[in-house]
Amino acid sequence: MKRTQLKEFILNNRESLIEKIMEQQMKLMPELKDKYNSAMNEKSRSDISHNLNYLAQAVLVDEKSIFSNYYNWLYTVLKERGIGLELLRKHLLAIENVFKLEFNQKDFKLIKRFLDEAEQSLENPQIHYQSFIKEGNLMQQEAENYLSYLINMEKDKAVKYILNLVDNGTAVEDIYLKIFQPVQYEIGRLWQLNQISIAQEHYGTSVTQLAMSQLYPNIFTSFQKGKKALTTCIGDELHELGIRMVADLLELNGWDTIHLGSNTPVLEILQIIEEKNIDVLAISVTLPNQLEESKSLISAVRENDGLSRVQIMVGGRLFIQNNDLWQKIGADGFASDAKEAVKVADSIL
């Protein structure tokens, strides 16, 4: 099969594959039968579904690190919740046993490379214990103070703290790059380490969005470069804050921006690019199932003769973890964070 067909087979047959992998897991770890209730079985099926999605998308773009990096992340999540490494190893073996029967020898050999890479990554897993609020950050204490307000769900104190910093002369760009950005990364890391709840993580993001909206009068200035950017997420992307920060910093640096967020149909994106004479399209991608949609959007821009001058920049965790992935989907540039996005946007025109 071609890579596209392999991906489609895995996703189109996901439900039956999940059942077979569950059966294999129980054979490899019979002790789970007595431990798993209906809720835990359902959670296991959901986890397997995510794993198959990462595997399918990794196969599609021929990037083994998409799957292995996900397993490194998953290792820390499970470890901090009292689940050992052996479960991950047996799970990979269960997938291998099922796929060996589902595919011919050639296709199985191709997929097995991805499973082997994930297993090898578990030999020396990355432990994500280092804080994103680093000592080199000139606003380390301010970032830690803001993080404390978010974790304790003190919205009013958090927003007031940010506004007071600006009133006392702190540049909005420093607020974004030295407080908002590292704090959001840190919130995700703390959830991974089981130190905060998913509710606290979501709360922190919503408060930061609120604080950002309060800063908008300080962002829209008379300084203009005469360049236009459109920022968007693909599909039902939930991690929208990063690309919104990119839009705000571009605006702060003289760009005229249109921020669409997520769930905007491709045809409407193309229409806006053409009608508004957009110079740079910035796309945020966090999850692997959005790669194919991103590639399709980029192809649609390239195939439109009226949009030949448009440059495309991408960002998001997937591209940070996989060096040349942005080139594989046809982008003109890649930015690892909001600060770099401004530099890349200026440089690719």
Short mmCIF file of C-alpha atoms in Angstrom, two decimals:
data_model
loop_
_atom_site.label_atom_id
_atom_site.label_comp_id
_atom_site.label_asym_id
_atom_site.label_seq_id
_atom_site.Cartn_x
_atom_site.Cartn_y
_atom_site.Cartn_z
CA MET A 1 0.00 0.00 0.00
CA LYS A 2 0.97 3.63 -0.38
CA ARG A 3 1.45 5.66 2.79
CA THR A 4 -1.88 7.40 2.27
CA GLN A 5 -3.61 4.02 2.01
CA LEU A 6 -1.87 2.74 5.15
CA LYS A 7 -3.01 5.80 7.07
CA GLU A 8 -6.57 5.44 5.81
CA PHE A 9 -6.66 1.72 6.61
CA ILE A 10 -5.57 2.34 10.21
CA LEU A 11 -8.07 5.16 10.77
CA ASN A 12 -10.98 3.63 8.84
CA ASN A 13 -10.61 0.35 10.74
CA ARG A 14 -9.77 1.94 14.05
CA GLU A 15 -12.66 0.47 16.04
CA SER A 16 -11.93 -3.14 15.07
CA LEU A 17 -8.19 -2.59 15.58
CA ILE A 18 -8.85 -1.20 19.06
CA GLU A 19 -10.79 -4.32 20.04
CA LYS A 20 -8.04 -6.61 18.75
CA ILE A 21 -5.32 -4.61 20.50
CA MET A 22 -7.34 -4.71 23.74
CA GLU A 23 -7.55 -8.49 23.45
CA GLN A 24 -3.81 -8.72 22.88
CA GLN A 25 -3.10 -6.49 25.88
CA MET A 26 -5.16 -8.74 28.12
CA LYS A 27 -3.25 -11.79 26.87
CA LEU A 28 0.07 -10.09 27.50
CA MET A 29 -1.05 -8.67 30.86
CA PRO A 30 -3.80 -10.94 32.23
CA GLU A 31 -3.59 -9.17 35.60
CA LEU A 32 -5.39 -6.21 34.02
CA LYS A 33 -8.63 -8.20 33.72
CA ASP A 34 -9.19 -8.01 37.46
CA LYS A 35 -8.12 -4.35 37.71
CA TYR A 36 -10.07 -2.83 34.83
CA ASN A 37 -13.68 -1.82 35.34
CA SER A 38 -15.91 -0.53 32.54
CA ALA A 39 -14.67 3.05 32.93
CA MET A 40 -11.02 1.98 32.77
CA ASN A 41 -11.72 -0.18 29.72
CA GLU A 42 -13.30 2.78 27.98
CA LYS A 43 -10.32 4.97 28.90
CA SER A 44 -7.97 2.33 27.51
CA ARG A 45 -9.90 2.25 24.23
CA SER A 46 -9.68 6.04 24.01
CA ASP A 47 -5.92 5.92 24.63
CA ILE A 48 -5.44 3.28 21.94
CA SER A 49 -7.43 5.44 19.54
CA HIS A 50 -5.05 8.35 20.17
CA ASN A 51 -2.04 6.08 19.73
CA LEU A 52 -3.32 4.77 16.40
CA ASN A 53 -3.96 8.32 15.22
CA TYR A 54 -0.39 9.38 16.01
CA LEU A 55 0.94 6.24 14.33
CA ALA A 56 -1.19 6.72 11.20
CA GLN A 57 -0.16 10.35 10.76
CA ALA A 58 3.51 9.53 11.39
CA VAL A 59 3.36 6.88 8.67
CA LEU A 60 1.65 9.30 6.29
CA VAL A 61 4.44 11.89 6.40
CA ASP A 62 7.22 9.33 7.01
CA GLU A 63 8.29 10.92 10.29
CA LYS A 64 9.01 8.30 12.97
CA SER A 65 9.70 10.96 15.61
CA ILE A 66 6.02 12.00 15.62
CA PHE A 67 5.17 8.64 17.15
CA SER A 68 8.29 8.23 19.32
CA ASN A 69 8.06 11.78 20.74
CA TYR A 70 4.45 11.12 21.64
CA TYR A 71 5.52 7.98 23.52
CA ASN A 72 8.18 9.92 25.42
CA TRP A 73 5.53 12.45 26.44
CA LEU A 74 3.14 9.62 27.37
CA TYR A 75 5.84 7.93 29.45
CA THR A 76 6.06 10.95 31.77
CA VAL A 77 2.28 11.32 31.99
CA LEU A 78 1.85 7.69 33.02
CA LYS A 79 4.90 7.59 35.30
CA GLU A 80 3.61 10.52 37.33
CA ARG A 81 0.28 8.73 37.72
CA GLY A 82 1.86 5.56 39.04
CA ILE A 83 1.80 3.55 35.80
CA GLY A 84 5.01 1.75 34.92
CA LEU A 85 7.04 1.51 31.75
CA GLU A 86 6.08 -2.12 31.24
CA LEU A 87 2.53 -1.17 30.25
CA LEU A 88 3.83 0.97 27.39
CA ARG A 89 6.15 -1.78 26.19
CA LYS A 90 3.38 -4.38 26.25
CA HIS A 91 1.04 -1.99 24.49
CA LEU A 92 3.51 -1.56 21.63
CA LEU A 93 3.87 -5.33 21.44
CA ALA A 94 0.09 -5.72 21.32
CA ILE A 95 -0.09 -3.30 18.38
CA GLU A 96 2.71 -5.17 16.65
CA ASN A 97 1.01 -8.55 17.11
CA VAL A 98 -2.26 -7.25 15.67
CA PHE A 99 -0.67 -5.42 12.74
CA LYS A 100 1.39 -8.45 11.81
CA LEU A 101 -1.89 -10.23 11.03
CA GLU A 102 -3.58 -7.22 9.41
CA PHE A 103 -0.89 -6.30 6.86
CA ASN A 104 1.21 -8.09 4.29
CA GLN A 105 4.89 -8.56 5.04
CA LYS A 106 6.04 -5.45 3.15
CA ASP A 107 3.53 -3.08 4.75
CA PHE A 108 4.06 -4.56 8.20
CA LYS A 109 7.81 -4.10 7.88
CA LEU A 110 7.30 -0.42 7.11
CA ILE A 111 4.98 0.15 10.08
CA LYS A 112 7.19 -1.87 12.42
CA ARG A 113 9.97 0.70 11.96
CA PHE A 114 7.73 3.24 13.67
CA LEU A 115 6.90 0.85 16.52
CA ASP A 116 10.59 -0.03 16.97
CA GLU A 117 11.57 3.66 17.08
CA ALA A 118 8.99 4.28 19.82
CA GLU A 119 10.24 1.29 21.83
CA GLN A 120 13.85 2.43 21.48
CA SER A 121 12.90 5.90 22.69
CA LEU A 122 11.69 4.30 25.93
CA GLU A 123 15.23 3.02 26.60
CA ASN A 124 16.19 6.58 27.52
CA PRO A 125 12.92 8.50 27.92
CA GLN A 126 12.98 12.28 28.23
CA ILE A 127 11.81 13.34 31.66
CA HIS A 128 10.15 16.74 31.53
CA TYR A 129 11.07 18.08 34.95
CA GLN A 130 12.83 21.32 33.96
CA SER A 131 10.68 24.41 34.36
CA PHE A 132 9.96 26.64 31.37
CA ILE A 133 10.29 29.65 33.67
CA LYS A 134 14.07 29.74 33.55
CA GLU A 135 16.59 31.69 35.62
CA GLY A 136 17.76 33.55 32.51
CA ASN A 137 14.33 35.09 32.16
CA LEU A 138 14.67 38.72 33.29
CA MET A 139 11.05 38.56 34.45
CA GLN A 140 11.31 35.19 36.18
CA GLN A 141 9.78 36.39 39.45
CA GLU A 142 6.91 38.14 37.67
CA ALA A 143 6.20 35.00 35.65
CA GLU A 144 6.19 32.87 38.79
CA ASN A 145 3.84 35.31 40.53
CA TYR A 146 1.46 35.24 37.58
CA LEU A 147 1.60 31.43 37.44
CA SER A 148 0.70 31.27 41.14
CA TYR A 149 -2.42 33.36 40.57
CA LEU A 150 -3.48 31.08 37.71
CA ILE A 151 -2.95 27.86 39.64
CA ASN A 152 -4.87 29.24 42.62
CA MET A 153 -7.65 30.37 40.24
CA GLU A 154 -7.37 34.02 41.22
CA LYS A 155 -8.47 35.61 37.96
CA ASP A 156 -8.89 39.18 39.16
CA LYS A 157 -5.49 39.24 40.85
CA ALA A 158 -3.83 37.72 37.79
CA VAL A 159 -5.27 40.23 35.32
CA LYS A 160 -4.69 43.17 37.67
CA TYR A 161 -1.08 42.06 38.17
CA ILE A 162 -0.45 42.14 34.41
CA LEU A 163 -2.14 45.51 33.94
CA ASN A 164 -0.13 47.00 36.81
CA LEU A 165 3.11 45.82 35.21
CA VAL A 166 2.17 47.59 31.98
CA ASP A 167 1.10 50.72 33.83
CA ASN A 168 4.50 50.77 35.53
CA GLY A 169 6.36 50.69 32.24
CA THR A 170 6.77 47.00 31.31
CA ALA A 171 6.62 46.59 27.53
CA VAL A 172 3.67 44.59 26.22
CA GLU A 173 6.07 42.49 24.15
CA ASP A 174 7.92 41.51 27.34
CA ILE A 175 4.61 40.56 28.97
CA TYR A 176 3.91 38.22 26.05
CA LEU A 177 7.38 36.71 25.67
CA LYS A 178 8.62 36.62 29.27
CA ILE A 179 5.38 35.95 31.15
CA PHE A 180 2.52 34.63 29.00
CA GLN A 181 4.56 32.31 26.78
CA PRO A 182 6.71 30.55 29.43
CA VAL A 183 3.78 30.37 31.88
CA GLN A 184 1.55 28.66 29.30
CA TYR A 185 4.30 26.13 28.55
CA GLU A 186 4.77 25.62 32.28
CA ILE A 187 1.07 25.03 32.88
CA GLY A 188 1.13 22.24 30.28
CA ARG A 189 4.22 20.72 31.89
CA LEU A 190 2.68 20.80 35.36
CA TRP A 191 -0.38 18.94 34.08
CA GLN A 192 1.89 16.36 32.45
CA LEU A 193 3.60 15.87 35.81
CA ASN A 194 0.21 15.48 37.52
CA GLN A 195 0.82 18.56 39.67
CA ILE A 196 -2.26 20.45 38.49
CA SER A 197 -5.64 19.32 37.19
CA ILE A 198 -6.99 19.64 33.66
CA ALA A 199 -9.44 22.19 35.08
CA GLN A 200 -6.56 24.34 36.34
CA GLU A 201 -4.84 24.06 32.96
CA HIS A 202 -7.96 25.21 31.11
CA TYR A 203 -8.56 27.97 33.65
CA GLY A 204 -5.03 29.30 33.21
CA THR A 205 -5.45 29.48 29.45
CA SER A 206 -8.79 31.30 29.69
CA VAL A 207 -7.40 33.87 32.14
CA THR A 208 -4.40 34.54 29.90
CA GLN A 209 -6.78 35.08 26.98
CA LEU A 210 -8.68 37.57 29.14
CA ALA A 211 -5.48 39.36 30.15
CA MET A 212 -4.40 39.57 26.51
CA SER A 213 -7.72 41.14 25.53
CA GLN A 214 -7.18 43.81 28.20
CA LEU A 215 -3.87 44.71 26.55
CA TYR A 216 -5.27 45.24 23.05
CA PRO A 217 -5.40 49.07 23.33
CA ASN A 218 -1.61 48.92 23.85
CA ILE A 219 -1.07 46.63 20.84
CA PHE A 220 -2.78 48.46 17.99
CA THR A 221 -0.42 51.32 17.17
CA SER A 222 -0.06 53.82 14.32
CA PHE A 223 3.23 52.21 13.26
CA GLN A 224 2.58 50.25 10.06
CA LYS A 225 4.89 48.23 7.81
CA GLY A 226 2.33 47.91 5.04
CA LYS A 227 2.31 44.10 5.37
CA LYS A 228 -0.70 41.89 6.04
CA ALA A 229 -0.83 38.55 7.83
CA LEU A 230 -3.62 36.05 8.36
CA THR A 231 -3.29 33.75 11.38
CA THR A 232 -5.33 30.59 11.83
CA CYS A 233 -5.53 27.10 13.30
CA ILE A 234 -6.50 24.01 11.37
CA GLY A 235 -9.77 22.18 12.07
CA ASP A 236 -11.01 22.00 15.66
CA GLU A 237 -7.66 22.97 17.18
CA LEU A 238 -8.13 23.68 20.88
CA HIS A 239 -4.63 25.08 21.46
CA GLU A 240 -5.40 28.47 19.94
CA LEU A 241 -3.58 30.75 22.37
CA GLY A 242 -0.16 30.42 20.73
CA ILE A 243 -1.27 31.59 17.29
CA ARG A 244 -3.25 34.44 18.87
CA MET A 245 -0.03 35.56 20.56
CA VAL A 246 1.65 35.48 17.15
CA ALA A 247 -1.11 37.68 15.70
CA ASP A 248 -0.79 40.20 18.55
CA LEU A 249 3.00 40.42 18.32
CA LEU A 250 2.86 40.87 14.56
CA GLU A 251 0.37 43.69 15.10
CA LEU A 252 2.64 45.21 17.74
CA ASN A 253 5.48 45.12 15.21
CA GLY A 254 3.63 47.02 12.51
CA TRP A 255 1.75 44.26 10.70
CA ASP A 256 -1.92 44.46 9.79
CA THR A 257 -3.32 41.12 10.99
CA ILE A 258 -6.51 39.14 10.59
CA HIS A 259 -6.86 36.40 13.20
CA LEU A 260 -9.37 33.66 12.32
CA GLY A 261 -8.72 31.19 15.13
CA SER A 262 -9.93 27.66 14.50
CA ASN A 263 -12.67 25.92 12.51
CA THR A 264 -12.65 28.30 9.54
CA PRO A 265 -13.40 26.42 6.26
CA VAL A 266 -10.53 26.31 3.77
CA LEU A 267 -12.53 28.00 1.02
CA GLU A 268 -13.25 30.95 3.28
CA ILE A 269 -9.58 31.19 4.26
CA LEU A 270 -8.63 31.32 0.58
CA GLN A 271 -11.29 33.94 -0.10
CA ILE A 272 -10.04 36.20 2.70
CA ILE A 273 -6.41 35.80 1.60
CA GLU A 274 -7.36 36.99 -1.87
CA GLU A 275 -9.79 39.74 -0.88
CA LYS A 276 -7.51 41.25 1.77
CA ASN A 277 -4.26 40.91 -0.21
CA ILE A 278 -2.61 38.84 2.52
CA ASP A 279 1.20 38.63 2.37
CA VAL A 280 1.81 35.91 4.97
CA LEU A 281 -0.42 33.03 6.06
CA ALA A 282 0.53 31.73 9.53
CA ILE A 283 -0.81 28.29 10.51
CA SER A 284 -0.63 26.66 13.94
CA VAL A 285 -0.57 22.85 14.16
CA THR A 286 -0.44 20.97 17.45
CA LEU A 287 -1.87 17.51 16.76
CA PRO A 288 -0.82 15.08 14.01
CA ASN A 289 -4.29 14.68 12.50
CA GLN A 290 -4.08 18.37 11.54
CA LEU A 291 -0.99 17.80 9.38
CA GLU A 292 -2.91 16.49 6.41
CA GLU A 293 -5.41 19.35 6.63
CA SER A 294 -2.56 21.85 6.83
CA LYS A 295 -0.88 20.31 3.81
CA SER A 296 -4.17 20.49 1.90
CA LEU A 297 -4.58 24.18 2.79
CA ILE A 298 -1.03 24.93 1.68
CA SER A 299 -1.59 23.04 -1.58
CA ALA A 300 -4.81 24.98 -2.18
CA VAL A 301 -2.92 28.26 -1.79
CA ARG A 302 -0.14 27.07 -4.12
CA GLU A 303 -2.60 25.93 -6.79
CA ASN A 304 -4.41 29.29 -6.86
CA ASP A 305 -2.66 31.49 -9.44
CA GLY A 306 -3.96 34.62 -7.73
CA LEU A 307 -2.19 33.69 -4.48
CA SER A 308 1.27 32.94 -5.86
CA ARG A 309 2.91 35.73 -3.85
CA VAL A 310 1.57 34.53 -0.49
CA GLN A 311 4.23 33.15 1.85
CA ILE A 312 3.28 30.47 4.40
CA MET A 313 4.67 30.11 7.90
CA VAL A 314 3.85 27.27 10.30
CA GLY A 315 4.39 26.67 13.99
CA GLY A 316 3.32 24.44 16.86
CA ARG A 317 4.63 21.58 18.96
CA LEU A 318 4.74 19.06 16.11
CA PHE A 319 7.14 21.19 14.08
CA ILE A 320 9.32 21.94 17.10
CA GLN A 321 9.77 18.23 17.76
CA ASN A 322 10.31 17.21 14.13
CA ASN A 323 13.04 19.23 12.44
CA ASP A 324 12.15 19.26 8.74
CA LEU A 325 8.43 18.53 8.98
CA TRP A 326 7.50 22.08 7.97
CA GLN A 327 9.31 21.57 4.67
CA LYS A 328 7.58 18.27 4.04
CA ILE A 329 4.15 19.91 4.05
CA GLY A 330 5.30 22.71 1.75
CA ALA A 331 5.64 25.73 4.07
CA ASP A 332 8.07 28.59 3.39
CA GLY A 333 9.13 29.01 6.99
CA PHE A 334 8.81 27.74 10.56
CA ALA A 335 8.78 29.56 13.89
CA SER A 336 9.32 27.84 17.23
CA ASP A 337 7.64 30.59 19.27
CA ALA A 338 5.87 33.94 18.99
CA LYS A 339 9.11 35.97 19.05
CA GLU A 340 10.65 33.98 16.21
CA ALA A 341 7.37 34.19 14.25
CA VAL A 342 7.80 37.95 13.84
CA LYS A 343 11.36 37.51 12.55
CA VAL A 344 10.37 34.71 10.17
CA ALA A 345 7.38 36.65 8.83
CA ASP A 346 9.63 39.61 8.04
CA SER A 347 12.33 37.44 6.48
CA ILE A 348 10.25 35.29 4.11
CA LEU A 349 8.78 38.23 2.18
#
